[in-house]
Amino acid sequence: MSELDRVQLPPRTATHGGRTEVLVVGGGPAGLGAAMGAAAAGAEVILVERYGFLGGNATAALVMPLMSFHNEVKQAVAGEDNRLLPTDHGEGEPVVAGVLWTLLDRLVRVRGAIPPDPSTGYTVPFDPELFKLVAYDMLHGCGVRLLLHAFASDRATLPGGGSRCVFETKSGPVVLDADVVVDCTGDGDLAAASGAPYEIGRPEDGLTQPMTLMFRVGNFDRAAFLEYVHENPDQWRGVHGLWDLIRQARDAGELDLPREDILFFATPHPDEVSVNSTRVGGLGISVWDLTRAELTTHRQLAQIARFLHDRVPGFAESYVIQSGVQIGVRETRRVLGDYQLTGEDVLSARSFDDVIARGAYPVDIHNPNGPGTILRRLPQGCSYDIPLRALLPRDTDGLLVAGRCISGDHVAHSSYRIMPISMATGQAAGVCAALAARLGKPPREVPPEQVQRVLRAQGASLPS
């Protein structure tokens, strides 16, 4: 949209909420990893979250399941599938551990997740409500203090050292001071407010991957659906398909699907699926684009739900249980750090001396212009390193980034954006922040070997 007029607002006062050693902003997977990593490293930690619950994209946007965080030592063997989970990922070893495994162990114990193995395609189906509860319990158990319903709007460097962050709340503006801040907003909001440079979108036109409103469908008759799949084996591939039924609905004027097929996943509940079939372009840091995207995808959701109910076997009695609190955003800012991870680094499984996390998820780029998805896998049995330098924004001190907004190009981002890897970069950022606070140094002056040593002691997966 065209440039809008700017107006001057009057000065205002804020409530001073106190000071902490490490301030984590954002309670999604990256923020959970950062808060727990920093607390386990001995720091005093406050985590601030914009919503009234934790989990970020896992719970607010219903991004389900957690995608694979395993390398692929043995390729998948094609065969008949009745699990409604990915079939294209073969046997492998986890390349993310630490806080992620703590979360998964607790979720499995309360029957809130199915552990990853060949039967799940190494994904992790989970219950979003139990995810929220487990996240609360984890942070409470390690002494992290919480402030919910607080949206981060600004950050400034204090004259005597440290940072002051501003949060918009129902109680008016609140400020919190910290020795070190970890930006886990997903969009790099505080890094951008601090003047750190960033990139958006692909280099040729600046377009970002599309946004998706996820939703859960209940009263699903799995047996009836699988009978259809058995009788029409060319119409379903693990978690996506229904091409003939889509064409019939389109020809009848009932469905205007923005992608090439219907995509849905099983959850821990046998009579429920998680649907990932809406799609809309736009920029997830533009309030105007977000408004249009919410309106557009809710209309898409209604069409897709009717299509499933009216035309797809197994959905005759189905209904929408829940849609995301907000649309799921795949890509916005990529904050430029001391190193920018590239697609070549990912696809060549590159190693770095200052490695603090690893990934093995494929390059996965949803077409910004419409149907189509690019999927490119790493070499078999391999993973790539994420260096500490990718978490250190240029032109700033006292600040780290974690999650999908770390320093990388458009191609690399499409792999490391997934939630298990975000949790790993979060844990690393939290550890580095804790060490910086305790040493009285800027994060970029903390030796990577110290961060690696603490991460290994916390059970993180790093190359030996």
Short mmCIF file of N, CA and C in Angstrom, two decimals, residues 292-369:
data_model
loop_
_atom_site.label_atom_id
_atom_site.label_comp_id
_atom_site.label_asym_id
_atom_site.label_seq_id
_atom_site.Cartn_x
_atom_site.Cartn_y
_atom_site.Cartn_z
N ARG A 292 -6.17 -8.42 5.97
CA ARG A 292 -6.69 -9.03 4.74
C ARG A 292 -6.50 -10.54 4.75
N ALA A 293 -5.35 -11.00 5.27
CA ALA A 293 -5.08 -12.44 5.29
C ALA A 293 -6.04 -13.18 6.19
N GLU A 294 -6.36 -12.60 7.36
CA GLU A 294 -7.31 -13.27 8.26
C GLU A 294 -8.68 -13.39 7.60
N LEU A 295 -9.16 -12.32 6.99
CA LEU A 295 -10.46 -12.35 6.33
C LEU A 295 -10.48 -13.35 5.18
N THR A 296 -9.42 -13.33 4.38
CA THR A 296 -9.35 -14.21 3.21
C THR A 296 -9.30 -15.68 3.62
N THR A 297 -8.45 -16.00 4.58
CA THR A 297 -8.27 -17.42 4.92
C THR A 297 -9.44 -17.98 5.72
N HIS A 298 -10.15 -17.15 6.47
CA HIS A 298 -11.35 -17.66 7.14
C HIS A 298 -12.42 -18.03 6.10
N ARG A 299 -12.50 -17.26 5.02
CA ARG A 299 -13.42 -17.64 3.94
C ARG A 299 -12.95 -18.92 3.25
N GLN A 300 -11.63 -19.04 3.05
CA GLN A 300 -11.10 -20.28 2.48
C GLN A 300 -11.40 -21.46 3.39
N LEU A 301 -11.22 -21.27 4.69
CA LEU A 301 -11.50 -22.33 5.65
C LEU A 301 -12.95 -22.82 5.50
N ALA A 302 -13.88 -21.89 5.40
CA ALA A 302 -15.29 -22.27 5.29
C ALA A 302 -15.53 -23.11 4.04
N GLN A 303 -14.92 -22.72 2.94
CA GLN A 303 -15.06 -23.49 1.69
C GLN A 303 -14.46 -24.89 1.84
N ILE A 304 -13.27 -24.96 2.41
CA ILE A 304 -12.59 -26.25 2.56
C ILE A 304 -13.38 -27.16 3.49
N ALA A 305 -13.88 -26.61 4.58
CA ALA A 305 -14.65 -27.41 5.52
C ALA A 305 -15.92 -27.97 4.86
N ARG A 306 -16.58 -27.14 4.04
CA ARG A 306 -17.77 -27.62 3.32
C ARG A 306 -17.40 -28.70 2.32
N PHE A 307 -16.29 -28.49 1.63
CA PHE A 307 -15.82 -29.48 0.66
C PHE A 307 -15.55 -30.82 1.34
N LEU A 308 -14.84 -30.79 2.45
CA LEU A 308 -14.57 -32.04 3.18
C LEU A 308 -15.88 -32.70 3.60
N HIS A 309 -16.78 -31.92 4.18
CA HIS A 309 -18.04 -32.46 4.69
C HIS A 309 -18.90 -33.04 3.57
N ASP A 310 -18.97 -32.34 2.43
CA ASP A 310 -19.92 -32.72 1.39
C ASP A 310 -19.37 -33.73 0.39
N ARG A 311 -18.05 -33.75 0.20
CA ARG A 311 -17.52 -34.54 -0.91
C ARG A 311 -16.49 -35.60 -0.54
N VAL A 312 -15.93 -35.54 0.65
CA VAL A 312 -14.83 -36.44 0.99
C VAL A 312 -15.31 -37.52 1.96
N PRO A 313 -15.19 -38.79 1.58
CA PRO A 313 -15.58 -39.87 2.50
C PRO A 313 -14.83 -39.76 3.82
N GLY A 314 -15.54 -39.99 4.92
CA GLY A 314 -14.96 -39.90 6.25
C GLY A 314 -15.24 -38.59 6.95
N PHE A 315 -15.79 -37.62 6.20
CA PHE A 315 -16.05 -36.30 6.78
C PHE A 315 -17.53 -35.95 6.81
N ALA A 316 -18.40 -36.90 6.61
CA ALA A 316 -19.83 -36.61 6.50
C ALA A 316 -20.39 -36.00 7.77
N GLU A 317 -19.84 -36.35 8.93
CA GLU A 317 -20.32 -35.80 10.20
C GLU A 317 -19.29 -34.86 10.84
N SER A 318 -18.34 -34.41 10.06
CA SER A 318 -17.22 -33.63 10.62
C SER A 318 -17.63 -32.18 10.87
N TYR A 319 -16.83 -31.51 11.70
CA TYR A 319 -17.04 -30.09 11.99
C TYR A 319 -15.70 -29.47 12.38
N VAL A 320 -15.60 -28.17 12.24
CA VAL A 320 -14.38 -27.45 12.61
C VAL A 320 -14.39 -27.23 14.12
N ILE A 321 -13.39 -27.78 14.79
CA ILE A 321 -13.26 -27.60 16.24
C ILE A 321 -12.71 -26.22 16.57
N GLN A 322 -11.69 -25.82 15.82
CA GLN A 322 -10.93 -24.63 16.21
C GLN A 322 -10.08 -24.19 15.04
N SER A 323 -9.95 -22.89 14.85
CA SER A 323 -8.94 -22.34 13.95
C SER A 323 -7.91 -21.60 14.78
N GLY A 324 -6.80 -21.27 14.16
CA GLY A 324 -5.74 -20.59 14.89
C GLY A 324 -6.20 -19.25 15.45
N VAL A 325 -5.67 -18.89 16.61
CA VAL A 325 -5.93 -17.56 17.17
C VAL A 325 -5.50 -16.49 16.18
N GLN A 326 -4.45 -16.79 15.44
CA GLN A 326 -4.02 -15.90 14.36
C GLN A 326 -3.50 -16.76 13.22
N ILE A 327 -3.41 -16.15 12.06
CA ILE A 327 -2.88 -16.86 10.90
C ILE A 327 -1.43 -17.26 11.14
N GLY A 328 -1.03 -18.39 10.60
CA GLY A 328 0.35 -18.84 10.72
C GLY A 328 1.24 -18.14 9.71
N VAL A 329 2.31 -17.53 10.20
CA VAL A 329 3.22 -16.76 9.35
C VAL A 329 4.52 -17.54 9.19
N ARG A 330 4.89 -17.81 7.94
CA ARG A 330 6.11 -18.59 7.69
C ARG A 330 7.37 -17.72 7.65
N GLU A 331 7.26 -16.53 7.10
CA GLU A 331 8.48 -15.76 6.83
C GLU A 331 8.19 -14.27 6.90
N THR A 332 9.00 -13.56 7.69
CA THR A 332 8.98 -12.10 7.66
C THR A 332 10.44 -11.62 7.63
N ARG A 333 10.85 -10.93 8.69
CA ARG A 333 12.24 -10.43 8.70
C ARG A 333 13.23 -11.57 8.95
N ARG A 334 14.36 -11.48 8.27
CA ARG A 334 15.52 -12.31 8.60
C ARG A 334 16.62 -11.34 9.01
N VAL A 335 16.86 -11.26 10.31
CA VAL A 335 17.81 -10.29 10.86
C VAL A 335 19.21 -10.65 10.41
N LEU A 336 19.94 -9.68 9.90
CA LEU A 336 21.30 -9.92 9.42
C LEU A 336 22.26 -9.96 10.60
N GLY A 337 22.95 -11.08 10.74
CA GLY A 337 23.87 -11.27 11.85
C GLY A 337 25.32 -11.25 11.41
N ASP A 338 26.19 -11.63 12.33
CA ASP A 338 27.61 -11.67 12.02
C ASP A 338 27.93 -12.73 10.96
N TYR A 339 27.03 -13.69 10.78
CA TYR A 339 27.11 -14.62 9.65
C TYR A 339 25.70 -14.86 9.14
N GLN A 340 25.55 -14.96 7.82
CA GLN A 340 24.25 -15.27 7.22
C GLN A 340 24.30 -16.69 6.64
N LEU A 341 23.51 -17.58 7.23
CA LEU A 341 23.43 -18.95 6.75
C LEU A 341 22.78 -18.95 5.37
N THR A 342 23.30 -19.76 4.47
CA THR A 342 22.81 -19.78 3.09
C THR A 342 22.16 -21.11 2.76
N GLY A 343 21.40 -21.11 1.68
CA GLY A 343 20.83 -22.36 1.19
C GLY A 343 21.90 -23.36 0.83
N GLU A 344 23.01 -22.88 0.31
CA GLU A 344 24.12 -23.78 0.00
C GLU A 344 24.68 -24.41 1.26
N ASP A 345 24.78 -23.64 2.35
CA ASP A 345 25.23 -24.20 3.63
C ASP A 345 24.32 -25.34 4.06
N VAL A 346 23.01 -25.14 3.91
CA VAL A 346 22.04 -26.15 4.33
C VAL A 346 22.15 -27.39 3.46
N LEU A 347 22.09 -27.20 2.16
CA LEU A 347 22.02 -28.35 1.25
C LEU A 347 23.35 -29.09 1.12
N SER A 348 24.45 -28.43 1.49
CA SER A 348 25.75 -29.12 1.49
C SER A 348 26.11 -29.64 2.87
N ALA A 349 25.20 -29.49 3.84
CA ALA A 349 25.41 -29.97 5.22
C ALA A 349 26.71 -29.41 5.79
N ARG A 350 26.86 -28.09 5.72
CA ARG A 350 28.10 -27.44 6.13
C ARG A 350 28.28 -27.45 7.64
N SER A 351 29.53 -27.56 8.08
CA SER A 351 29.89 -27.51 9.50
C SER A 351 30.51 -26.16 9.83
N PHE A 352 30.37 -25.75 11.11
CA PHE A 352 30.98 -24.51 11.59
C PHE A 352 31.62 -24.76 12.95
N ASP A 353 32.74 -24.08 13.19
CA ASP A 353 33.42 -24.23 14.48
C ASP A 353 32.57 -23.71 15.63
N ASP A 354 31.75 -22.68 15.38
CA ASP A 354 30.94 -22.10 16.45
C ASP A 354 29.50 -22.62 16.40
N VAL A 355 29.33 -23.88 16.02
CA VAL A 355 28.01 -24.49 15.94
C VAL A 355 27.32 -24.47 17.31
N ILE A 356 26.04 -24.08 17.31
CA ILE A 356 25.25 -24.09 18.55
C ILE A 356 23.93 -24.84 18.38
N ALA A 357 23.62 -25.25 17.15
CA ALA A 357 22.40 -26.02 16.88
C ALA A 357 22.58 -26.68 15.52
N ARG A 358 21.74 -27.68 15.27
CA ARG A 358 21.80 -28.38 13.99
C ARG A 358 20.40 -28.54 13.41
N GLY A 359 20.34 -28.75 12.11
CA GLY A 359 19.07 -29.00 11.43
C GLY A 359 19.26 -30.03 10.35
N ALA A 360 18.17 -30.73 10.02
CA ALA A 360 18.19 -31.70 8.93
C ALA A 360 16.92 -31.63 8.09
N TYR A 361 16.04 -30.68 8.40
CA TYR A 361 14.79 -30.56 7.67
C TYR A 361 15.08 -30.06 6.25
N PRO A 362 14.33 -30.52 5.26
CA PRO A 362 14.59 -30.10 3.88
C PRO A 362 14.35 -28.61 3.66
N VAL A 363 14.89 -28.09 2.57
CA VAL A 363 14.46 -26.80 2.05
C VAL A 363 13.01 -26.97 1.62
N ASP A 364 12.12 -26.11 2.12
CA ASP A 364 10.68 -26.29 1.95
C ASP A 364 10.06 -24.91 1.69
N ILE A 365 9.93 -24.56 0.40
CA ILE A 365 9.50 -23.21 0.01
C ILE A 365 8.12 -23.28 -0.63
N HIS A 366 7.13 -22.72 0.07
CA HIS A 366 5.79 -22.61 -0.50
C HIS A 366 5.76 -21.42 -1.45
N ASN A 367 5.20 -21.62 -2.61
CA ASN A 367 5.20 -20.61 -3.66
C ASN A 367 4.47 -19.34 -3.21
N PRO A 368 5.13 -18.18 -3.20
CA PRO A 368 4.44 -16.95 -2.82
C PRO A 368 3.36 -16.53 -3.80
N ASN A 369 3.40 -17.06 -5.03
CA ASN A 369 2.50 -16.60 -6.09
C ASN A 369 1.33 -17.54 -6.35
#
